[in-house]
Short mmCIF file of C-alpha atoms in Angstrom, two decimals:
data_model
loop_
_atom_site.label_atom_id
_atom_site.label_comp_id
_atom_site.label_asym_id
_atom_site.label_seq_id
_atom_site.Cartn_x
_atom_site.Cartn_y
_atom_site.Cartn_z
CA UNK S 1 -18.07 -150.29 114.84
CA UNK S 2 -17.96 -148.75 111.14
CA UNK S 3 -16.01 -150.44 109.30
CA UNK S 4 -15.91 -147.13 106.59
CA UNK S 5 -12.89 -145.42 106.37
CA UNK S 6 -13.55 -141.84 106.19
CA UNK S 7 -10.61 -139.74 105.16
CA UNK S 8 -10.76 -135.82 103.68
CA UNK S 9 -9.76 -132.43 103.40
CA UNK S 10 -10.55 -131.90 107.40
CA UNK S 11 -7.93 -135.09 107.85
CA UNK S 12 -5.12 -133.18 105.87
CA UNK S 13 -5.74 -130.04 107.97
CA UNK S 14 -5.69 -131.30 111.39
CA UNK S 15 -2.48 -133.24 110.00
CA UNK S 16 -1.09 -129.84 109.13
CA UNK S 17 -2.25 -127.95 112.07
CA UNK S 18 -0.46 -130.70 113.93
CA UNK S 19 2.63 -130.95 111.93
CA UNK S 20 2.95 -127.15 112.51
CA UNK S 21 2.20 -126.86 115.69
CA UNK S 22 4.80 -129.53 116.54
CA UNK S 23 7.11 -126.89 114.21
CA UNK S 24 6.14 -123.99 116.12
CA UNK S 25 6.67 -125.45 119.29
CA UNK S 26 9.91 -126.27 118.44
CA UNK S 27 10.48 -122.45 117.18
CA UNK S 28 8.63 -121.12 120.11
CA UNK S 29 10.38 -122.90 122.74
CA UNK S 30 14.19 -121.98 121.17
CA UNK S 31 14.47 -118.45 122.01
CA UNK S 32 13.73 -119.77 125.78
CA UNK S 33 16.51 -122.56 125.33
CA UNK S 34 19.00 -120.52 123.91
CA UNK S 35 18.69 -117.84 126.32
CA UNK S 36 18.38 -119.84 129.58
CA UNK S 37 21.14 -123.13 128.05
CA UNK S 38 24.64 -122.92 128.33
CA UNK S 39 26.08 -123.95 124.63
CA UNK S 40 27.33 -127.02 126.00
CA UNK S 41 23.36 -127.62 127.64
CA UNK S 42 22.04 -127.00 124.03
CA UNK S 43 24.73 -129.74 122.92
CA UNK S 44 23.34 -131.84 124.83
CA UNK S 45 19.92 -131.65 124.57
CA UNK S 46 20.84 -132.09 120.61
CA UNK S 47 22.10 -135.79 121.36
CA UNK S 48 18.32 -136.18 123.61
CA UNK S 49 16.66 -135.40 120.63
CA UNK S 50 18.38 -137.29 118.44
CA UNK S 51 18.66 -140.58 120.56
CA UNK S 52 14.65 -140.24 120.97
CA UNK S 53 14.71 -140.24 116.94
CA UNK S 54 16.50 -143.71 117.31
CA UNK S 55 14.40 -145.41 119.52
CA UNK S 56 12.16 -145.64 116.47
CA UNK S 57 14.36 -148.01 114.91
CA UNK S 58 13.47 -151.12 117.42
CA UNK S 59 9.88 -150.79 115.61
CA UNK S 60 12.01 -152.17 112.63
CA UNK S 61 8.88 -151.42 110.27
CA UNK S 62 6.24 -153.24 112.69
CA UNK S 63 4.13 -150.34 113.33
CA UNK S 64 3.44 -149.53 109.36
CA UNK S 65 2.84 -153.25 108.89
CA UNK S 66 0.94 -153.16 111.72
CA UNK S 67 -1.25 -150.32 110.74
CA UNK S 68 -1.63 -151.30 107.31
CA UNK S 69 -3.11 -154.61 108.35
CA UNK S 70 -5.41 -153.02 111.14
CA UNK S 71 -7.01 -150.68 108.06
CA UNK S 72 -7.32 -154.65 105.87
CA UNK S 73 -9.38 -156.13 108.97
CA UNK S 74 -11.63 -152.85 109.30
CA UNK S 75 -12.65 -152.85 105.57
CA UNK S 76 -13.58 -156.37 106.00
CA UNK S 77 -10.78 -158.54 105.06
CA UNK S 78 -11.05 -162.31 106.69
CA UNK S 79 -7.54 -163.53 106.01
CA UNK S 80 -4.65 -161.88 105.94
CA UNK S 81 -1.57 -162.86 103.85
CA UNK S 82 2.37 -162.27 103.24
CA UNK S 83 2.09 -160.70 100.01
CA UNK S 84 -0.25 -159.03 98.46
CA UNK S 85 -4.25 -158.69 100.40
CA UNK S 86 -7.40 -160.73 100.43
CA UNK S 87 -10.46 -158.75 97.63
CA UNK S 88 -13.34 -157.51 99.40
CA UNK S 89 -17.25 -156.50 98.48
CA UNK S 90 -17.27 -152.91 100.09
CA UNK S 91 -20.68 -153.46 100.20
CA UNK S 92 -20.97 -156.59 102.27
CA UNK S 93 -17.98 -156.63 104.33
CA UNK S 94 -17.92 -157.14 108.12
CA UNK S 95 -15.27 -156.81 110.73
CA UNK S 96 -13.79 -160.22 111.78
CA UNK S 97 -12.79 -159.20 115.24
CA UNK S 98 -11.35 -162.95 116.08
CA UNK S 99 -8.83 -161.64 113.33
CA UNK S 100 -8.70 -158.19 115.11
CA UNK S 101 -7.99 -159.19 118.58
CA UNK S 102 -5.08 -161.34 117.32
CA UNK S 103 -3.24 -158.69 115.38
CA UNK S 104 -3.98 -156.99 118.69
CA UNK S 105 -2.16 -159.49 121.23
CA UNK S 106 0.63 -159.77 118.12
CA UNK S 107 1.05 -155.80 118.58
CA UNK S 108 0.91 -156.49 122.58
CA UNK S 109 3.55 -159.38 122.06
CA UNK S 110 5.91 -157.89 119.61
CA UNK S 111 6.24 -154.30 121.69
CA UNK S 112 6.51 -156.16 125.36
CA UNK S 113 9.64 -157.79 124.10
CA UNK S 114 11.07 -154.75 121.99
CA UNK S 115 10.53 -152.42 125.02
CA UNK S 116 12.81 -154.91 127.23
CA UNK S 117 15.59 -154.65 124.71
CA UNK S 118 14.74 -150.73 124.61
CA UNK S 119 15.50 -150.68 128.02
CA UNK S 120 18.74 -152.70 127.84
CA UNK S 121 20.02 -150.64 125.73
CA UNK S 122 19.56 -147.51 127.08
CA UNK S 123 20.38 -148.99 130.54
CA UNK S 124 23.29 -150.13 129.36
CA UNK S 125 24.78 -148.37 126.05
CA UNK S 126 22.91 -145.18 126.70
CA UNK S 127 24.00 -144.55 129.78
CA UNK S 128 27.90 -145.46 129.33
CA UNK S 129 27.51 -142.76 126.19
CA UNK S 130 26.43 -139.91 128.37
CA UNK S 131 28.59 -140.89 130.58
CA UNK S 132 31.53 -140.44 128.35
CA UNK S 133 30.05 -136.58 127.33
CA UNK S 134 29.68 -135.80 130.80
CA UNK S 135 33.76 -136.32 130.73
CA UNK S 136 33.86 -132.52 129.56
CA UNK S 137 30.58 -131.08 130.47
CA UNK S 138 30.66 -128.18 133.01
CA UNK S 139 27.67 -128.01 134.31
CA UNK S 140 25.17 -129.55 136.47
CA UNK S 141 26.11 -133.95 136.23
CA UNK S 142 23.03 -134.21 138.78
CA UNK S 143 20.62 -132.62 136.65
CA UNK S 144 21.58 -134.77 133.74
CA UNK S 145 21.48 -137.94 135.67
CA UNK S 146 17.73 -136.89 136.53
CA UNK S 147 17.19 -135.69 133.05
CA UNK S 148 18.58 -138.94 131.24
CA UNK S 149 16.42 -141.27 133.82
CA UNK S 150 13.44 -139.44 133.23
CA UNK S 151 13.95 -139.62 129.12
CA UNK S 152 14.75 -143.34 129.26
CA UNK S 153 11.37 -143.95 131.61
CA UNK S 154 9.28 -141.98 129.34
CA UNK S 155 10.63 -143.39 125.74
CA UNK S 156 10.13 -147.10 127.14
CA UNK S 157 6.59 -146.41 128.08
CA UNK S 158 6.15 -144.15 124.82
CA UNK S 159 7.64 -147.54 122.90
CA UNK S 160 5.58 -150.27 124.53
CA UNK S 161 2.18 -148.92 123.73
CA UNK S 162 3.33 -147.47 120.19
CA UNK S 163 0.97 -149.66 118.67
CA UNK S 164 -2.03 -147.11 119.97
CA UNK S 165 -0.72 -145.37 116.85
CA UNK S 166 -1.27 -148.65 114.56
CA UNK S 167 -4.68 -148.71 115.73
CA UNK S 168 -5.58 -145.19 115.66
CA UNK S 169 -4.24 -144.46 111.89
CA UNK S 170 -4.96 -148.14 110.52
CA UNK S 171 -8.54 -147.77 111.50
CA UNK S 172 -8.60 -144.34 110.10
CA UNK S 173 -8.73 -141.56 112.86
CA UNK S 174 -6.57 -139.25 111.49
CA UNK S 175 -8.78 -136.21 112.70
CA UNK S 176 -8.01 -137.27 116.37
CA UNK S 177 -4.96 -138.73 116.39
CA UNK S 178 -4.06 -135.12 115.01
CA UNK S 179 -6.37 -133.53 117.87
CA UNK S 180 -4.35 -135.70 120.49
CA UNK S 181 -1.31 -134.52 119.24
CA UNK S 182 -1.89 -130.80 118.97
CA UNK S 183 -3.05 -131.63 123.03
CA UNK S 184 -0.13 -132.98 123.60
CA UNK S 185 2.40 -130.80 121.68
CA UNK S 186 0.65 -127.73 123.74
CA UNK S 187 0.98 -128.96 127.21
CA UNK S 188 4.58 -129.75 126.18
CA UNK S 189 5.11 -126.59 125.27
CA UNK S 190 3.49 -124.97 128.18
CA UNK S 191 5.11 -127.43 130.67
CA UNK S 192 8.35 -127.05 129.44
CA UNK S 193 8.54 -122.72 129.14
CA UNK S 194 7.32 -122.47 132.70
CA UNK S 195 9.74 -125.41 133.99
CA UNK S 196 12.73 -123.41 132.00
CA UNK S 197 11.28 -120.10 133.95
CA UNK S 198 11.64 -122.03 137.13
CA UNK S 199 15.23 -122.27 136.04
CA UNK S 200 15.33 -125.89 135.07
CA UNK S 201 17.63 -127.10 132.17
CA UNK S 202 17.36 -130.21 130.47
CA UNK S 203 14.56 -131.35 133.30
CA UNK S 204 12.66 -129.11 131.82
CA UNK S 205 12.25 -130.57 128.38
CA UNK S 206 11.80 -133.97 129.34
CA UNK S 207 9.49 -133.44 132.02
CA UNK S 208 7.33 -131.70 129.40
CA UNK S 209 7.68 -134.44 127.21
CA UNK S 210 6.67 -137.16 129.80
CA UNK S 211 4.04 -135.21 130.57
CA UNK S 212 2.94 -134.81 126.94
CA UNK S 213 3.47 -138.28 126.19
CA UNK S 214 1.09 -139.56 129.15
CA UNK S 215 -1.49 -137.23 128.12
CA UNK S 216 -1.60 -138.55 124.29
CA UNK S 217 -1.64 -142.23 125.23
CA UNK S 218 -4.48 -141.77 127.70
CA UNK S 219 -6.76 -139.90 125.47
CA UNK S 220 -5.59 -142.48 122.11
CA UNK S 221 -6.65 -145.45 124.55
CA UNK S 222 -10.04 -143.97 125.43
CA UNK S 223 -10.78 -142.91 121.60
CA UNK S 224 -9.43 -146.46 120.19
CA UNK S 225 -11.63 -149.01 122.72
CA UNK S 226 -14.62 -147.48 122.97
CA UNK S 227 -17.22 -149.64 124.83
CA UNK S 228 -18.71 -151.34 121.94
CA UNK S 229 -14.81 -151.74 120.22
CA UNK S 230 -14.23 -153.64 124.30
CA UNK S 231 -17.16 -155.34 123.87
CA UNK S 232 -16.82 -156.68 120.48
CA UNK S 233 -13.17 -157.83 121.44
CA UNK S 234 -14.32 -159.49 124.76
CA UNK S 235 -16.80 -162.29 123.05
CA UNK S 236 -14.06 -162.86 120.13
CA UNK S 237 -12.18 -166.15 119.91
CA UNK S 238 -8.82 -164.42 118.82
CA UNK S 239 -6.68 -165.88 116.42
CA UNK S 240 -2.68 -167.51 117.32
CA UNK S 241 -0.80 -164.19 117.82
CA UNK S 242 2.42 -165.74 116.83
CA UNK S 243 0.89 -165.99 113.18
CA UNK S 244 0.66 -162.98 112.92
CA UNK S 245 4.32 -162.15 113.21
CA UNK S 246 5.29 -164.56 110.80
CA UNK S 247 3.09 -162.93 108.24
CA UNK S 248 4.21 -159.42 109.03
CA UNK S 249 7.97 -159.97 109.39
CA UNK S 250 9.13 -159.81 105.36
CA UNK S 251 7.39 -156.68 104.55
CA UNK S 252 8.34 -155.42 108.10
CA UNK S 253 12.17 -156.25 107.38
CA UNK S 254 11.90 -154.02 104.25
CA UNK S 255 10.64 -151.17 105.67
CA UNK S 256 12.72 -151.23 108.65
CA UNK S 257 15.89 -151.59 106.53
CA UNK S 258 14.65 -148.50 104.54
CA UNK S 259 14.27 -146.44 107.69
CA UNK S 260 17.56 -147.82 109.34
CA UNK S 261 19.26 -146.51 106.27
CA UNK S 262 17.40 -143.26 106.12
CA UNK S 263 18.59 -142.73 109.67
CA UNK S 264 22.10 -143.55 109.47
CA UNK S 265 22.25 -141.41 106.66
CA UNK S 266 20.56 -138.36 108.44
CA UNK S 267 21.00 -138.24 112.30
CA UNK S 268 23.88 -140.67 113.28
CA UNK S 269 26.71 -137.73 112.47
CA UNK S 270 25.06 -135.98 115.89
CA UNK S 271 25.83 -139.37 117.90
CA UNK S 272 29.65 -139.56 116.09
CA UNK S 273 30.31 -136.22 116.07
CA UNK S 274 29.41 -135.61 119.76
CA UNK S 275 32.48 -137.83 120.83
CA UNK S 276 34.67 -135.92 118.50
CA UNK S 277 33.22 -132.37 118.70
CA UNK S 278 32.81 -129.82 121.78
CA UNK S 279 29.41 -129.88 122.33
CA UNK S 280 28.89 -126.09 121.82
CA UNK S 281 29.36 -127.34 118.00
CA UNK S 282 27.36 -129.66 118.16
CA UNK S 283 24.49 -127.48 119.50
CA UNK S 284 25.08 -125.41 116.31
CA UNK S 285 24.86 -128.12 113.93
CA UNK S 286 21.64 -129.57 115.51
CA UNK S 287 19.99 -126.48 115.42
CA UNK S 288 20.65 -126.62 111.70
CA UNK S 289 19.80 -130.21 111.13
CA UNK S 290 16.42 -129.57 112.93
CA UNK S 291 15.54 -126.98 110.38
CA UNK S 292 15.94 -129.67 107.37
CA UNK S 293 13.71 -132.41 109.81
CA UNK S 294 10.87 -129.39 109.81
CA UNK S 295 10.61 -128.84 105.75
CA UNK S 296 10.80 -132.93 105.45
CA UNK S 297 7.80 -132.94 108.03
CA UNK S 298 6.19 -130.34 106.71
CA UNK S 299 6.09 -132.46 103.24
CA UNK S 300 5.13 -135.59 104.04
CA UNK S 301 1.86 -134.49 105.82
CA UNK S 302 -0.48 -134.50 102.69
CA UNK S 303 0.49 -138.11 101.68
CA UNK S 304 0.89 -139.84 105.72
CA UNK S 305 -2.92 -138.64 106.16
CA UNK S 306 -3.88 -140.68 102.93
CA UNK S 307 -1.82 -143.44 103.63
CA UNK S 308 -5.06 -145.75 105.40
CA UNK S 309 -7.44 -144.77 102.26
CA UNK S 310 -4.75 -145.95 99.90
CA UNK S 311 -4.71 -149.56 101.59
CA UNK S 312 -8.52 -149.55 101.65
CA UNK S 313 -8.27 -148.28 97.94
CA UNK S 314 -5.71 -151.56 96.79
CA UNK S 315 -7.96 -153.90 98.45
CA UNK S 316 -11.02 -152.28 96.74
CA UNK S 317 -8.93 -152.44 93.35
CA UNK S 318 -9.26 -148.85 92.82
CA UNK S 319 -6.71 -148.19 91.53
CA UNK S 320 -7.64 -144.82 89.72
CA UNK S 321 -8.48 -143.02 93.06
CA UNK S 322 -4.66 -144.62 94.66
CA UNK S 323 -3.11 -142.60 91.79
CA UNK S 324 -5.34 -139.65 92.39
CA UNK S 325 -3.62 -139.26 96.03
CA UNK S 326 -0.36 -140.26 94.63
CA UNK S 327 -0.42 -137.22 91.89
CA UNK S 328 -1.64 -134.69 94.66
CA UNK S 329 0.47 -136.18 97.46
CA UNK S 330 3.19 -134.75 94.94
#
């Protein structure tokens, strides 16, 4: 396996080929929702959305720690730390993959047990929520049983192997983790305009994304263990998972608090307002708050595509090519 981290200007366009894609689909597919959705459907699928954006949350910062530390081990660091990161040669460095298949089984260990209290919660709080909407919805209750079982299936699967994304950007790939995505994002698309033809609501949209969601895992799984990755891993003595954890959780707890408040501030008025507000409103008003979600996508694309080079770069001590990505990133 190299253990080069190879980032450019074909990285940042498949990032924004991706990141507009997802846009477009999102553009593409509203005419169809808005002209085949009751208000109060559109409502509603405006409280999917943004429940999906809160699932997130449970990763509590793992996922960037994790990442961050997959992209250490691949430029050849032998010991990771709680602050701060082990120098390397960048000419002499090898992969430890004892050190790799640990942070591995930690990823495993930490997103088994997350994706159990996932499912609790949706089980549980989730359901008694939509329950309490479906109080003054009209239309079809049936359809948004099958609808809400189908989202909570697909977001605990989507959860529990969320650390293919850790592995995929930490080692580098952002080329075809952006590939798998613009696969995915089309057969959503596709899925869900001929399901909505078929005259299926919510269904629709989260059959599409299951469908989409299977798709991207598979192909991330076959891109990230490749035989000689498997094979490499297999005659590894890996090291005590549980270390791992402890070493991740206080820069995991900071970015977790920063996203937690960044999401309160953003997308929790959707889950308030929908107890207050008709949901016609409320399909408004998410409409609108989509559109600000887009630009904010749309701007952090040049500076998440970097963000593996810029770990590689502090443990190289270069510190004049981290600004250089920093200044255009801006």
């Amino acid at each position: 396996m190299n253990n080069r981290i190879n980032i450019g200007k074909k990285d940042v366009i498949w990032n924004y080929v991706a990141t507009f894609l997802q846009i477009g689909s999102g553009i593409v597919l509203l005419p169809f929702i808005l002209r085949s959705f009751s208000e109060e459907t559109v409502g509603l699928w405006t409280v999917y959305a943004t429940i999906i954006s809160f699932v997130g949350l449970l990763d509590f910062g793992f996922n960037a720690s994790f990442s961050r530390n997959v992209t250490y081990i691949v430029s050849g660091v032998r010991e990771l730390k709680t602050s701060g990161y082990q120098n390397i040669n960048p000419e002499t460095n090898e992969i430890d993959y004892g050190l790799f298949k640990g942070l591995i089984n930690s990823m495993k260990w930490f997103y088994t047990r997350m994706t159990l209290l996932l499912l609790l919660l949706l089980a549980t709080a989730g359901t008694y929520y939509i329950l309490i909407l479906l109080k003054t919805y009209s239309g079809d209750h049936n359809e948004v049983y099958v609808s809400w079982i189908i989202l909570c299936a697909v977001n605990v699967y989507s959860f529990y192997t969320f650390y293919y994304d850790a592995l995929l950007m930490g080692k580098g790939l952002i080329k075809q983790a952006k590939q798998i995505q613009i696969a995915g994002q089309t057969v959503y698309l596709v899925t869900a305009i001929v399901l909505i033809y078929l005259h299926f609501s919510l269904t629709a949209i989260v059959s599409a994304q299951a469908l989409s969601i299977l798709i991207r895992r598979y192909l991330s799984k076959q891109i990230i263990f490749t035989p000689d990755f498997k094979k490499a891993l297999s005659s590894a003595q890996a090291y005590p998972k549980k270390a791992f954890i402890r070493l991740i959780l206080p820069n995991a707890v900071k970015f977790g608090l920063t996203g937690l408040g960044s999401m309160i501030t953003s997308r929790v008025s959707v889950i308030i307002g929908a107890l207050y507000l008709a949901l016609n409103d409320i399909a408004s008003y998410g409409i609108t708050i989509q559109i600000i979600w887009i630009i904010a996508a749309a701007a952090s694309v040049y500076s998440s595509t970097y963000m593996p080079k810029v770990a590689q770069f502090h443990i190289q001590e270069n510190r004049d090519a981290v600004k250089k990505v920093y200044l255009k990133s801006c």
